[in-house]
């Protein structure tokens, strides 16, 4: 069931990666890891938003939804391969893995090993608490269950009549992603929010690695990834199944893309940064504050 839950995320991940390549239309080998990590978050946000729109149009009839994602994926693939002969070659200054000294690969190997150990640790702890902590089953998973069970009345999950601890004012990215997968397998499996939490956590670590790889090289990127993995926050929060990990992913993505814009003032970095900031606002109310603050800072500087 874990593998199946992960496979359900593949369509929107591919959609996100494809859109990143469309907005960043250069050599496939250029910044490949960074584009893939950005694609995870972008695809998740797009899938969440599409599913939310679908809920408003056809509540309760979820079977055709996957077809919408697959059609979108095919359309993006067509758009990607039509102009491929016009793409330019672009090689990042530090992100190239070729001609690196042997000790660089040692650091990289230790980083990969630490990721594998984190996965085993996450698996051991999260299945002892498969429903997460209070916020997970009282807010995010609960709202997904309203969608799954409510049919045309799914909006009861965001009713102001609910207890304030259920936070009906919170945005819908996490509940709609969970409900999307539940409707596809027709089961409220606890594996789905677990897989989503792990995906965003590993995506966040991979994103930090990719940004540092482009900016400083493989050694600093590996060290940065290991430091992030070793923090108590990354060890604890993904197990709770709360949306804070997802929010941190979008914060990091948006800020990192702004940094890339300061190094190379291409509009694609600002567009992607804006998309990631917008998705942080679609994740939690704190993301709305981040959108406002980052906008003001960019306008000033």
C-alpha positions as protocol buffer text, in pm:
chain_id: "A"
residue {
  index: 1
  type: UNK
  ca { x: 0 y: 0 z: 0 }
}
residue {
  index: 2
  type: UNK
  ca { x: 290 y: 239 z: 64 }
}
residue {
  index: 3
  type: UNK
  ca { x: 429 y: 181 z: -285 }
}
residue {
  index: 4
  type: UNK
  ca { x: 82 y: 221 z: -437 }
}
residue {
  index: 5
  type: UNK
  ca { x: 26 y: 544 z: -242 }
}
residue {
  index: 6
  type: UNK
  ca { x: 354 y: 677 z: -379 }
}
residue {
  index: 7
  type: UNK
  ca { x: 265 y: 575 z: -735 }
}
residue {
  index: 8
  type: UNK
  ca { x: -52 y: 784 z: -707 }
}
residue {
  index: 9
  type: UNK
  ca { x: 167 y: 1093 z: -665 }
}
residue {
  index: 10
  type: UNK
  ca { x: 368 y: 1028 z: -983 }
}
residue {
  index: 11
  type: UNK
  ca { x: 124 y: 1198 z: -1230 }
}
residue {
  index: 12
  type: UNK
  ca { x: 126 y: 1536 z: -1060 }
}
residue {
  index: 13
  type: UNK
  ca { x: 502 y: 1517 z: -991 }
}
residue {
  index: 14
  type: UNK
  ca { x: 560 y: 1466 z: -1365 }
}
residue {
  index: 15
  type: UNK
  ca { x: 322 y: 1754 z: -1439 }
}
residue {
  index: 16
  type: UNK
  ca { x: 516 y: 1981 z: -1205 }
}
residue {
  index: 17
  type: UNK
  ca { x: 855 y: 1882 z: -1349 }
}
residue {
  index: 18
  type: UNK
  ca { x: 723 y: 1937 z: -1701 }
}
residue {
  index: 19
  type: UNK
  ca { x: 597 y: 2286 z: -1617 }
}
residue {
  index: 20
  type: UNK
  ca { x: 931 y: 2374 z: -1458 }
}
residue {
  index: 21
  type: UNK
  ca { x: 1104 y: 2266 z: -1780 }
}
residue {
  index: 22
  type: UNK
  ca { x: 860 y: 2478 z: -1981 }
}
residue {
  index: 23
  type: UNK
  ca { x: 936 y: 2783 z: -1769 }
}
residue {
  index: 24
  type: UNK
  ca { x: 1307 y: 2699 z: -1763 }
}
residue {
  index: 25
  type: UNK
  ca { x: 1351 y: 2588 z: -2126 }
}
residue {
  index: 26
  type: UNK
  ca { x: 1713 y: 2484 z: -2151 }
}
residue {
  index: 27
  type: UNK
  ca { x: 1919 y: 2169 z: -2163 }
}
residue {
  index: 28
  type: UNK
  ca { x: 1774 y: 1872 z: -1976 }
}
residue {
  index: 29
  type: UNK
  ca { x: 2109 y: 1823 z: -1802 }
}
residue {
  index: 30
  type: UNK
  ca { x: 2123 y: 2177 z: -1668 }
}
residue {
  index: 31
  type: UNK
  ca { x: 2012 y: 2205 z: -1303 }
}
residue {
  index: 32
  type: UNK
  ca { x: 1832 y: 1871 z: -1340 }
}
residue {
  index: 33
  type: UNK
  ca { x: 1809 y: 1795 z: -966 }
}
residue {
  index: 34
  type: UNK
  ca { x: 1682 y: 2143 z: -885 }
}
residue {
  index: 35
  type: UNK
  ca { x: 1415 y: 2127 z: -1154 }
}
residue {
  index: 36
  type: UNK
  ca { x: 1295 y: 1789 z: -1033 }
}
residue {
  index: 37
  type: UNK
  ca { x: 1271 y: 1905 z: -670 }
}
residue {
  index: 38
  type: UNK
  ca { x: 1083 y: 2219 z: -772 }
}
residue {
  index: 39
  type: UNK
  ca { x: 854 y: 2003 z: -982 }
}
residue {
  index: 40
  type: UNK
  ca { x: 746 y: 1803 z: -677 }
}
residue {
  index: 41
  type: UNK
  ca { x: 606 y: 2109 z: -503 }
}
residue {
  index: 42
  type: UNK
  ca { x: 469 y: 2276 z: -814 }
}
residue {
  index: 43
  type: UNK
  ca { x: 293 y: 1959 z: -929 }
}
residue {
  index: 44
  type: UNK
  ca { x: 143 y: 1899 z: -585 }
}
residue {
  index: 45
  type: UNK
  ca { x: 8 y: 2252 z: -574 }
}
residue {
  index: 46
  type: UNK
  ca { x: -139 y: 2233 z: -923 }
}
residue {
  index: 47
  type: UNK
  ca { x: -301 y: 1896 z: -850 }
}
residue {
  index: 48
  type: UNK
  ca { x: -446 y: 2029 z: -526 }
}
residue {
  index: 49
  type: UNK
  ca { x: -589 y: 2334 z: -699 }
}
residue {
  index: 50
  type: UNK
  ca { x: -731 y: 2130 z: -989 }
}
residue {
  index: 51
  type: UNK
  ca { x: -896 y: 1887 z: -749 }
}
residue {
  index: 52
  type: UNK
  ca { x: -1042 y: 2177 z: -551 }
}
residue {
  index: 53
  type: UNK
  ca { x: -1193 y: 2326 z: -870 }
}
residue {
  index: 54
  type: UNK
  ca { x: -1323 y: 1980 z: -960 }
}
residue {
  index: 55
  type: UNK
  ca { x: -1492 y: 1959 z: -619 }
}
residue {
  index: 56
  type: UNK
  ca { x: -1676 y: 2282 z: -690 }
}
residue {
  index: 57
  type: UNK
  ca { x: -1790 y: 2161 z: -1034 }
}
residue {
  index: 58
  type: UNK
  ca { x: -1866 y: 1791 z: -979 }
}
residue {
  index: 59
  type: UNK
  ca { x: -1873 y: 1705 z: -607 }
}
residue {
  index: 60
  type: UNK
  ca { x: -1902 y: 1337 z: -528 }
}
residue {
  index: 61
  type: UNK
  ca { x: -1815 y: 1208 z: -876 }
}
residue {
  index: 62
  type: UNK
  ca { x: -1439 y: 1163 z: -842 }
}
residue {
  index: 63
  type: UNK
  ca { x: -1365 y: 879 z: -1084 }
}
residue {
  index: 64
  type: UNK
  ca { x: -1302 y: 1098 z: -1393 }
}
residue {
  index: 65
  type: UNK
  ca { x: -1055 y: 1326 z: -1211 }
}
residue {
  index: 66
  type: UNK
  ca { x: -744 y: 1119 z: -1284 }
}
residue {
  index: 67
  type: UNK
  ca { x: -821 y: 1150 z: -1655 }
}
residue {
  index: 68
  type: UNK
  ca { x: -791 y: 1529 z: -1621 }
}
residue {
  index: 69
  type: UNK
  ca { x: -442 y: 1498 z: -1475 }
}
residue {
  index: 70
  type: UNK
  ca { x: -333 y: 1247 z: -1738 }
}
residue {
  index: 71
  type: UNK
  ca { x: -461 y: 1469 z: -2021 }
}
residue {
  index: 72
  type: UNK
  ca { x: -276 y: 1765 z: -1873 }
}
residue {
  index: 73
  type: UNK
  ca { x: 40 y: 1553 z: -1845 }
}
residue {
  index: 74
  type: UNK
  ca { x: 19 y: 1447 z: -2211 }
}
residue {
  index: 75
  type: UNK
  ca { x: -37 y: 1809 z: -2317 }
}
residue {
  index: 76
  type: UNK
  ca { x: 270 y: 1924 z: -2121 }
}
residue {
  index: 77
  type: UNK
  ca { x: 484 y: 1646 z: -2271 }
}
residue {
  index: 78
  type: UNK
  ca { x: 377 y: 1751 z: -2620 }
}
residue {
  index: 79
  type: UNK
  ca { x: 466 y: 2112 z: -2542 }
}
residue {
  index: 80
  type: UNK
  ca { x: 805 y: 2000 z: -2410 }
}
residue {
  index: 81
  type: UNK
  ca { x: 914 y: 1796 z: -2710 }
}
residue {
  index: 82
  type: UNK
  ca { x: 787 y: 2021 z: -2991 }
}
residue {
  index: 83
  type: UNK
  ca { x: 1044 y: 2304 z: -2939 }
}
residue {
  index: 84
  type: UNK
  ca { x: 1332 y: 2083 z: -2822 }
}
residue {
  index: 85
  type: UNK
  ca { x: 1550 y: 2165 z: -3123 }
}
residue {
  index: 86
  type: UNK
  ca { x: 1546 y: 2532 z: -3027 }
}
residue {
  index: 87
  type: UNK
  ca { x: 1666 y: 2482 z: -2671 }
}
residue {
  index: 88
  type: UNK
  ca { x: 1996 y: 2628 z: -2571 }
}
residue {
  index: 89
  type: UNK
  ca { x: 2273 y: 2462 z: -2377 }
}
residue {
  index: 90
  type: UNK
  ca { x: 2327 y: 2596 z: -2028 }
}
residue {
  index: 91
  type: UNK
  ca { x: 2575 y: 2455 z: -1777 }
}
residue {
  index: 92
  type: UNK
  ca { x: 2564 y: 2564 z: -1412 }
}
residue {
  index: 93
  type: UNK
  ca { x: 2898 y: 2675 z: -1270 }
}
residue {
  index: 94
  type: UNK
  ca { x: 2904 y: 2443 z: -969 }
}
residue {
  index: 95
  type: UNK
  ca { x: 2625 y: 2197 z: -1039 }
}
residue {
  index: 96
  type: UNK
  ca { x: 2819 y: 1981 z: -1279 }
}
residue {
  index: 97
  type: UNK
  ca { x: 2911 y: 1639 z: -1137 }
}
residue {
  index: 98
  type: UNK
  ca { x: 3194 y: 1583 z: -1384 }
}
residue {
  index: 99
  type: UNK
  ca { x: 3564 y: 1616 z: -1297 }
}
residue {
  index: 100
  type: UNK
  ca { x: 3509 y: 1633 z: -922 }
}
residue {
  index: 101
  type: UNK
  ca { x: 3781 y: 1515 z: -679 }
}
residue {
  index: 102
  type: UNK
  ca { x: 3730 y: 1178 z: -511 }
}
residue {
  index: 103
  type: UNK
  ca { x: 3657 y: 1325 z: -168 }
}
residue {
  index: 104
  type: UNK
  ca { x: 3360 y: 1514 z: -316 }
}
residue {
  index: 105
  type: UNK
  ca { x: 3201 y: 1179 z: -390 }
}
residue {
  index: 106
  type: UNK
  ca { x: 3274 y: 1068 z: -34 }
}
residue {
  index: 107
  type: UNK
  ca { x: 3067 y: 1358 z: 102 }
}
residue {
  index: 108
  type: UNK
  ca { x: 2794 y: 1281 z: -149 }
}
residue {
  index: 109
  type: UNK
  ca { x: 2791 y: 913 z: -51 }
}
residue {
  index: 110
  type: UNK
  ca { x: 2755 y: 1002 z: 319 }
}
residue {
  index: 111
  type: UNK
  ca { x: 2469 y: 1237 z: 233 }
}
residue {
  index: 112
  type: UNK
  ca { x: 2287 y: 965 z: 34 }
}
residue {
  index: 113
  type: UNK
  ca { x: 2345 y: 722 z: 321 }
}
residue {
  index: 114
  type: UNK
  ca { x: 2197 y: 970 z: 567 }
}
residue {
  index: 115
  type: UNK
  ca { x: 1888 y: 1003 z: 346 }
}
residue {
  index: 116
  type: UNK
  ca { x: 1844 y: 624 z: 345 }
}
residue {
  index: 117
  type: UNK
  ca { x: 1883 y: 612 z: 724 }
}
residue {
  index: 118
  type: UNK
  ca { x: 1624 y: 890 z: 761 }
}
residue {
  index: 119
  type: UNK
  ca { x: 1378 y: 691 z: 550 }
}
residue {
  index: 120
  type: UNK
  ca { x: 1417 y: 386 z: 776 }
}
residue {
  index: 121
  type: UNK
  ca { x: 1386 y: 603 z: 1086 }
}
residue {
  index: 122
  type: UNK
  ca { x: 1075 y: 777 z: 949 }
}
residue {
  index: 123
  type: UNK
  ca { x: 918 y: 444 z: 862 }
}
residue {
  index: 124
  type: UNK
  ca { x: 982 y: 304 z: 1209 }
}
residue {
  index: 125
  type: UNK
  ca { x: 839 y: 599 z: 1400 }
}
residue {
  index: 126
  type: UNK
  ca { x: 552 y: 703 z: 1175 }
}
residue {
  index: 127
  type: UNK
  ca { x: 380 y: 364 z: 1177 }
}
residue {
  index: 128
  type: UNK
  ca { x: 369 y: 379 z: 1557 }
}
residue {
  index: 129
  type: UNK
  ca { x: 153 y: 690 z: 1514 }
}
residue {
  index: 130
  type: UNK
  ca { x: -17 y: 638 z: 1175 }
}
residue {
  index: 131
  type: UNK
  ca { x: -273 y: 914 z: 1225 }
}
residue {
  index: 132
  type: UNK
  ca { x: -15 y: 1178 z: 1317 }
}
residue {
  index: 133
  type: UNK
  ca { x: -67 y: 1426 z: 1598 }
}
residue {
  index: 134
  type: UNK
  ca { x: -373 y: 1637 z: 1689 }
}
residue {
  index: 135
  type: UNK
  ca { x: -348 y: 1889 z: 1404 }
}
residue {
  index: 136
  type: UNK
  ca { x: -322 y: 1608 z: 1149 }
}
residue {
  index: 137
  type: UNK
  ca { x: -637 y: 1417 z: 1247 }
}
residue {
  index: 138
  type: UNK
  ca { x: -832 y: 1720 z: 1371 }
}
residue {
  index: 139
  type: UNK
  ca { x: -764 y: 1952 z: 1076 }
}
residue {
  index: 140
  type: UNK
  ca { x: -594 y: 1814 z: 766 }
}
residue {
  index: 141
  type: UNK
  ca { x: -703 y: 1450 z: 759 }
}
residue {
  index: 142
  type: UNK
  ca { x: -1043 y: 1536 z: 903 }
}
residue {
  index: 143
  type: UNK
  ca { x: -1113 y: 1781 z: 622 }
}
residue {
  index: 144
  type: UNK
  ca { x: -1000 y: 1521 z: 368 }
}
residue {
  index: 145
  type: UNK
  ca { x: -1255 y: 1282 z: 523 }
}
residue {
  index: 146
  type: UNK
  ca { x: -1527 y: 1543 z: 484 }
}
residue {
  index: 147
  type: UNK
  ca { x: -1440 y: 1555 z: 113 }
}
residue {
  index: 148
  type: UNK
  ca { x: -1424 y: 1176 z: 83 }
}
residue {
  index: 149
  type: UNK
  ca { x: -1749 y: 1104 z: 266 }
}
residue {
  index: 150
  type: UNK
  ca { x: -1949 y: 1423 z: 221 }
}
residue {
  index: 151
  type: UNK
  ca { x: -2025 y: 1412 z: -150 }
}
residue {
  index: 152
  type: UNK
  ca { x: -2214 y: 1728 z: -237 }
}
residue {
  index: 153
  type: UNK
  ca { x: -2190 y: 1838 z: 127 }
}
residue {
  index: 154
  type: UNK
  ca { x: -1809 y: 1827 z: 144 }
}
residue {
  index: 155
  type: UNK
  ca { x: -1800 y: 2200 z: 224 }
}
residue {
  index: 156
  type: UNK
  ca { x: -1920 y: 2115 z: 574 }
}
residue {
  index: 157
  type: UNK
  ca { x: -1551 y: 2053 z: 641 }
}
residue {
  index: 158
  type: UNK
  ca { x: -1484 y: 2426 z: 616 }
}
residue {
  index: 159
  type: UNK
  ca { x: -1799 y: 2537 z: 797 }
}
residue {
  index: 160
  type: UNK
  ca { x: -1753 y: 2820 z: 1051 }
}
residue {
  index: 161
  type: UNK
  ca { x: -1977 y: 2615 z: 1282 }
}
residue {
  index: 162
  type: UNK
  ca { x: -1688 y: 2377 z: 1346 }
}
residue {
  index: 163
  type: UNK
  ca { x: -1485 y: 2412 z: 1663 }
}
residue {
  index: 164
  type: UNK
  ca { x: -1209 y: 2670 z: 1625 }
}
residue {
  index: 165
  type: UNK
  ca { x: -952 y: 2398 z: 1696 }
}
residue {
  index: 166
  type: UNK
  ca { x: -1049 y: 2243 z: 1362 }
}
residue {
  index: 167
  type: UNK
  ca { x: -944 y: 2569 z: 1191 }
}
residue {
  index: 168
  type: UNK
  ca { x: -1199 y: 2580 z: 908 }
}
residue {
  index: 169
  type: UNK
  ca { x: -1020 y: 2893 z: 784 }
}
residue {
  index: 170
  type: UNK
  ca { x: -704 y: 2701 z: 687 }
}
residue {
  index: 171
  type: UNK
  ca { x: -625 y: 2668 z: 315 }
}
residue {
  index: 172
  type: UNK
  ca { x: -690 y: 2347 z: 126 }
}
residue {
  index: 173
  type: UNK
  ca { x: -365 y: 2218 z: -27 }
}
residue {
  index: 174
  type: UNK
  ca { x: -301 y: 1932 z: 216 }
}
residue {
  index: 175
  type: UNK
  ca { x: -664 y: 1811 z: 255 }
}
residue {
  index: 176
  type: UNK
  ca { x: -729 y: 1811 z: -119 }
}
residue {
  index: 177
  type: UNK
  ca { x: -405 y: 1622 z: -192 }
}
residue {
  index: 178
  type: UNK
  ca { x: -498 y: 1357 z: 63 }
}
residue {
  index: 179
  type: UNK
  ca { x: -859 y: 1338 z: -57 }
}
residue {
  index: 180
  type: UNK
  ca { x: -742 y: 1312 z: -418 }
}
residue {
  index: 181
  type: UNK
  ca { x: -546 y: 996 z: -345 }
}
residue {
  index: 182
  type: UNK
  ca { x: -817 y: 853 z: -122 }
}
residue {
  index: 183
  type: UNK
  ca { x: -1077 y: 892 z: -395 }
}
residue {
  index: 184
  type: UNK
  ca { x: -848 y: 725 z: -649 }
}
residue {
  index: 185
  type: UNK
  ca { x: -800 y: 415 z: -431 }
}
residue {
  index: 186
  type: UNK
  ca { x: -1150 y: 441 z: -278 }
}
residue {
  index: 187
  type: UNK
  ca { x: -1008 y: 396 z: 69 }
}
residue {
  index: 188
  type: UNK
  ca { x: -915 y: 629 z: 355 }
}
residue {
  index: 189
  type: UNK
  ca { x: -570 y: 475 z: 396 }
}
residue {
  index: 190
  type: UNK
  ca { x: -339 y: 620 z: 660 }
}
residue {
  index: 191
  type: UNK
  ca { x: -53 y: 547 z: 419 }
}
residue {
  index: 192
  type: UNK
  ca { x: -148 y: 840 z: 195 }
}
residue {
  index: 193
  type: UNK
  ca { x: -78 y: 1130 z: 439 }
}
residue {
  index: 194
  type: UNK
  ca { x: 234 y: 941 z: 554 }
}
residue {
  index: 195
  type: UNK
  ca { x: 365 y: 922 z: 197 }
}
residue {
  index: 196
  type: UNK
  ca { x: 278 y: 1289 z: 132 }
}
residue {
  index: 197
  type: UNK
  ca { x: 467 y: 1395 z: 445 }
}
residue {
  index: 198
  type: UNK
  ca { x: 771 y: 1190 z: 346 }
}
residue {
  index: 199
  type: UNK
  ca { x: 759 y: 1322 z: -12 }
}
residue {
  index: 200
  type: UNK
  ca { x: 765 y: 1686 z: 94 }
}
residue {
  index: 201
  type: UNK
  ca { x: 1034 y: 1623 z: 355 }
}
residue {
  index: 202
  type: UNK
  ca { x: 1267 y: 1449 z: 112 }
}
residue {
  index: 203
  type: UNK
  ca { x: 1177 y: 1711 z: -148 }
}
residue {
  index: 204
  type: UNK
  ca { x: 1278 y: 1986 z: 93 }
}
residue {
  index: 205
  type: UNK
  ca { x: 1612 y: 1817 z: 166 }
}
residue {
  index: 206
  type: UNK
  ca { x: 1667 y: 1760 z: -205 }
}
residue {
  index: 207
  type: UNK
  ca { x: 1578 y: 2120 z: -276 }
}
residue {
  index: 208
  type: UNK
  ca { x: 1836 y: 2251 z: -29 }
}
residue {
  index: 209
  type: UNK
  ca { x: 2094 y: 2013 z: -177 }
}
residue {
  index: 210
  type: UNK
  ca { x: 2013 y: 2133 z: -531 }
}
residue {
  index: 211
  type: UNK
  ca { x: 2033 y: 2504 z: -444 }
}
residue {
  index: 212
  type: UNK
  ca { x: 2367 y: 2457 z: -267 }
}
residue {
  index: 213
  type: UNK
  ca { x: 2493 y: 2236 z: -549 }
}
residue {
  index: 214
  type: UNK
  ca { x: 2428 y: 2514 z: -797 }
}
residue {
  index: 215
  type: UNK
  ca { x: 2570 y: 2786 z: -571 }
}
residue {
  index: 216
  type: UNK
  ca { x: 2863 y: 2619 z: -393 }
}
residue {
  index: 217
  type: UNK
  ca { x: 2927 y: 2271 z: -529 }
}
residue {
  index: 218
  type: UNK
  ca { x: 2879 y: 1910 z: -425 }
}
residue {
  index: 219
  type: UNK
  ca { x: 3070 y: 1918 z: -93 }
}
residue {
  index: 220
  type: UNK
  ca { x: 2881 y: 2213 z: 54 }
}
residue {
  index: 221
  type: UNK
  ca { x: 2554 y: 2076 z: -86 }
}
residue {
  index: 222
  type: UNK
  ca { x: 2611 y: 1739 z: 81 }
}
residue {
  index: 223
  type: UNK
  ca { x: 2705 y: 1901 z: 413 }
}
residue {
  index: 224
  type: UNK
  ca { x: 2399 y: 2127 z: 400 }
}
residue {
  index: 225
  type: UNK
  ca { x: 2170 y: 1833 z: 328 }
}
residue {
  index: 226
  type: UNK
  ca { x: 2317 y: 1629 z: 615 }
}
residue {
  index: 227
  type: UNK
  ca { x: 2283 y: 1920 z: 858 }
}
residue {
  index: 228
  type: UNK
  ca { x: 1917 y: 1966 z: 764 }
}
residue {
  index: 229
  type: UNK
  ca { x: 1848 y: 1593 z: 800 }
}
residue {
  index: 230
  type: UNK
  ca { x: 2012 y: 1587 z: 1143 }
}
residue {
  index: 231
  type: UNK
  ca { x: 1793 y: 1863 z: 1291 }
}
residue {
  index: 232
  type: UNK
  ca { x: 1529 y: 1761 z: 1542 }
}
residue {
  index: 233
  type: UNK
  ca { x: 1269 y: 1952 z: 1339 }
}
residue {
  index: 234
  type: UNK
  ca { x: 1314 y: 1730 z: 1033 }
}
residue {
  index: 235
  type: UNK
  ca { x: 1323 y: 1423 z: 1256 }
}
residue {
  index: 236
  type: UNK
  ca { x: 999 y: 1514 z: 1436 }
}
residue {
  index: 237
  type: UNK
  ca { x: 764 y: 1722 z: 1222 }
}
residue {
  index: 238
  type: UNK
  ca { x: 719 y: 1488 z: 924 }
}
residue {
  index: 239
  type: UNK
  ca { x: 591 y: 1221 z: 1165 }
}
residue {
  index: 240
  type: UNK
  ca { x: 316 y: 1457 z: 1285 }
}
residue {
  index: 241
  type: UNK
  ca { x: 169 y: 1478 z: 929 }
}
residue {
  index: 242
  type: UNK
  ca { x: 113 y: 1850 z: 980 }
}
residue {
  index: 243
  type: UNK
  ca { x: 135 y: 2097 z: 693 }
}
residue {
  index: 244
  type: UNK
  ca { x: 442 y: 2274 z: 837 }
}
residue {
  index: 245
  type: UNK
  ca { x: 682 y: 2057 z: 636 }
}
residue {
  index: 246
  type: UNK
  ca { x: 495 y: 2141 z: 316 }
}
residue {
  index: 247
  type: UNK
  ca { x: 501 y: 2508 z: 411 }
}
residue {
  index: 248
  type: UNK
  ca { x: 877 y: 2495 z: 474 }
}
residue {
  index: 249
  type: UNK
  ca { x: 927 y: 2339 z: 131 }
}
residue {
  index: 250
  type: UNK
  ca { x: 752 y: 2630 z: -41 }
}
residue {
  index: 251
  type: UNK
  ca { x: 935 y: 2888 z: 171 }
}
residue {
  index: 252
  type: UNK
  ca { x: 1270 y: 2738 z: 76 }
}
residue {
  index: 253
  type: UNK
  ca { x: 1175 y: 2709 z: -291 }
}
residue {
  index: 254
  type: UNK
  ca { x: 1057 y: 3069 z: -315 }
}
residue {
  index: 255
  type: UNK
  ca { x: 1355 y: 3218 z: -128 }
}
residue {
  index: 256
  type: UNK
  ca { x: 1606 y: 3003 z: -318 }
}
residue {
  index: 257
  type: UNK
  ca { x: 1462 y: 3112 z: -652 }
}
residue {
  index: 258
  type: UNK
  ca { x: 1484 y: 3476 z: -545 }
}
residue {
  index: 259
  type: UNK
  ca { x: 1852 y: 3414 z: -468 }
}
residue {
  index: 260
  type: UNK
  ca { x: 1899 y: 3269 z: -818 }
}
residue {
  index: 261
  type: UNK
  ca { x: 1735 y: 3582 z: -958 }
}
residue {
  index: 262
  type: UNK
  ca { x: 1988 y: 3802 z: -775 }
}
residue {
  index: 263
  type: UNK
  ca { x: 2265 y: 3601 z: -944 }
}
residue {
  index: 264
  type: UNK
  ca { x: 2106 y: 3588 z: -1288 }
}
residue {
  index: 265
  type: UNK
  ca { x: 1818 y: 3830 z: -1342 }
}
residue {
  index: 266
  type: UNK
  ca { x: 1595 y: 3612 z: -1560 }
}
residue {
  index: 267
  type: UNK
  ca { x: 1220 y: 3645 z: -1520 }
}
residue {
  index: 268
  type: UNK
  ca { x: 1172 y: 3269 z: -1500 }
}
residue {
  index: 269
  type: UNK
  ca { x: 1316 y: 3270 z: -1148 }
}
residue {
  index: 270
  type: UNK
  ca { x: 1070 y: 3535 z: -1032 }
}
residue {
  index: 271
  type: UNK
  ca { x: 778 y: 3352 z: -1196 }
}
residue {
  index: 272
  type: UNK
  ca { x: 866 y: 3025 z: -1027 }
}
residue {
  index: 273
  type: UNK
  ca { x: 933 y: 3203 z: -698 }
}
residue {
  index: 274
  type: UNK
  ca { x: 592 y: 3368 z: -716 }
}
residue {
  index: 275
  type: UNK
  ca { x: 425 y: 3035 z: -786 }
}
residue {
  index: 276
  type: UNK
  ca { x: 594 y: 2878 z: -486 }
}
residue {
  index: 277
  type: UNK
  ca { x: 502 y: 3172 z: -262 }
}
residue {
  index: 278
  type: UNK
  ca { x: 142 y: 3146 z: -382 }
}
residue {
  index: 279
  type: UNK
  ca { x: 135 y: 2777 z: -300 }
}
residue {
  index: 280
  type: UNK
  ca { x: 264 y: 2852 z: 50 }
}
residue {
  index: 281
  type: UNK
  ca { x: -46 y: 3067 z: 91 }
}
residue {
  index: 282
  type: UNK
  ca { x: -256 y: 2775 z: -36 }
}
residue {
  index: 283
  type: UNK
  ca { x: -94 y: 2557 z: 235 }
}
residue {
  index: 284
  type: UNK
  ca { x: -135 y: 2756 z: 558 }
}
residue {
  index: 285
  type: UNK
  ca { x: -237 y: 3104 z: 671 }
}
residue {
  index: 286
  type: UNK
  ca { x: 127 y: 3178 z: 754 }
}
residue {
  index: 287
  type: UNK
  ca { x: 197 y: 3143 z: 383 }
}
residue {
  index: 288
  type: UNK
  ca { x: -28 y: 3442 z: 316 }
}
residue {
  index: 289
  type: UNK
  ca { x: 195 y: 3650 z: 544 }
}
residue {
  index: 290
  type: UNK
  ca { x: 501 y: 3519 z: 360 }
}
residue {
  index: 291
  type: UNK
  ca { x: 346 y: 3623 z: 28 }
}
residue {
  index: 292
  type: UNK
  ca { x: 287 y: 3977 z: 153 }
}
residue {
  index: 293
  type: UNK
  ca { x: 630 y: 4017 z: 315 }
}
residue {
  index: 294
  type: UNK
  ca { x: 824 y: 3874 z: 21 }
}
residue {
  index: 295
  type: UNK
  ca { x: 631 y: 4094 z: -222 }
}
residue {
  index: 296
  type: UNK
  ca { x: 708 y: 4407 z: -21 }
}
residue {
  index: 297
  type: UNK
  ca { x: 1077 y: 4313 z: 8 }
}
residue {
  index: 298
  type: UNK
  ca { x: 1105 y: 4251 z: -367 }
}
residue {
  index: 299
  type: UNK
  ca { x: 934 y: 4582 z: -447 }
}
residue {
  index: 300
  type: UNK
  ca { x: 1176 y: 4767 z: -219 }
}
residue {
  index: 301
  type: UNK
  ca { x: 1497 y: 4601 z: -341 }
}
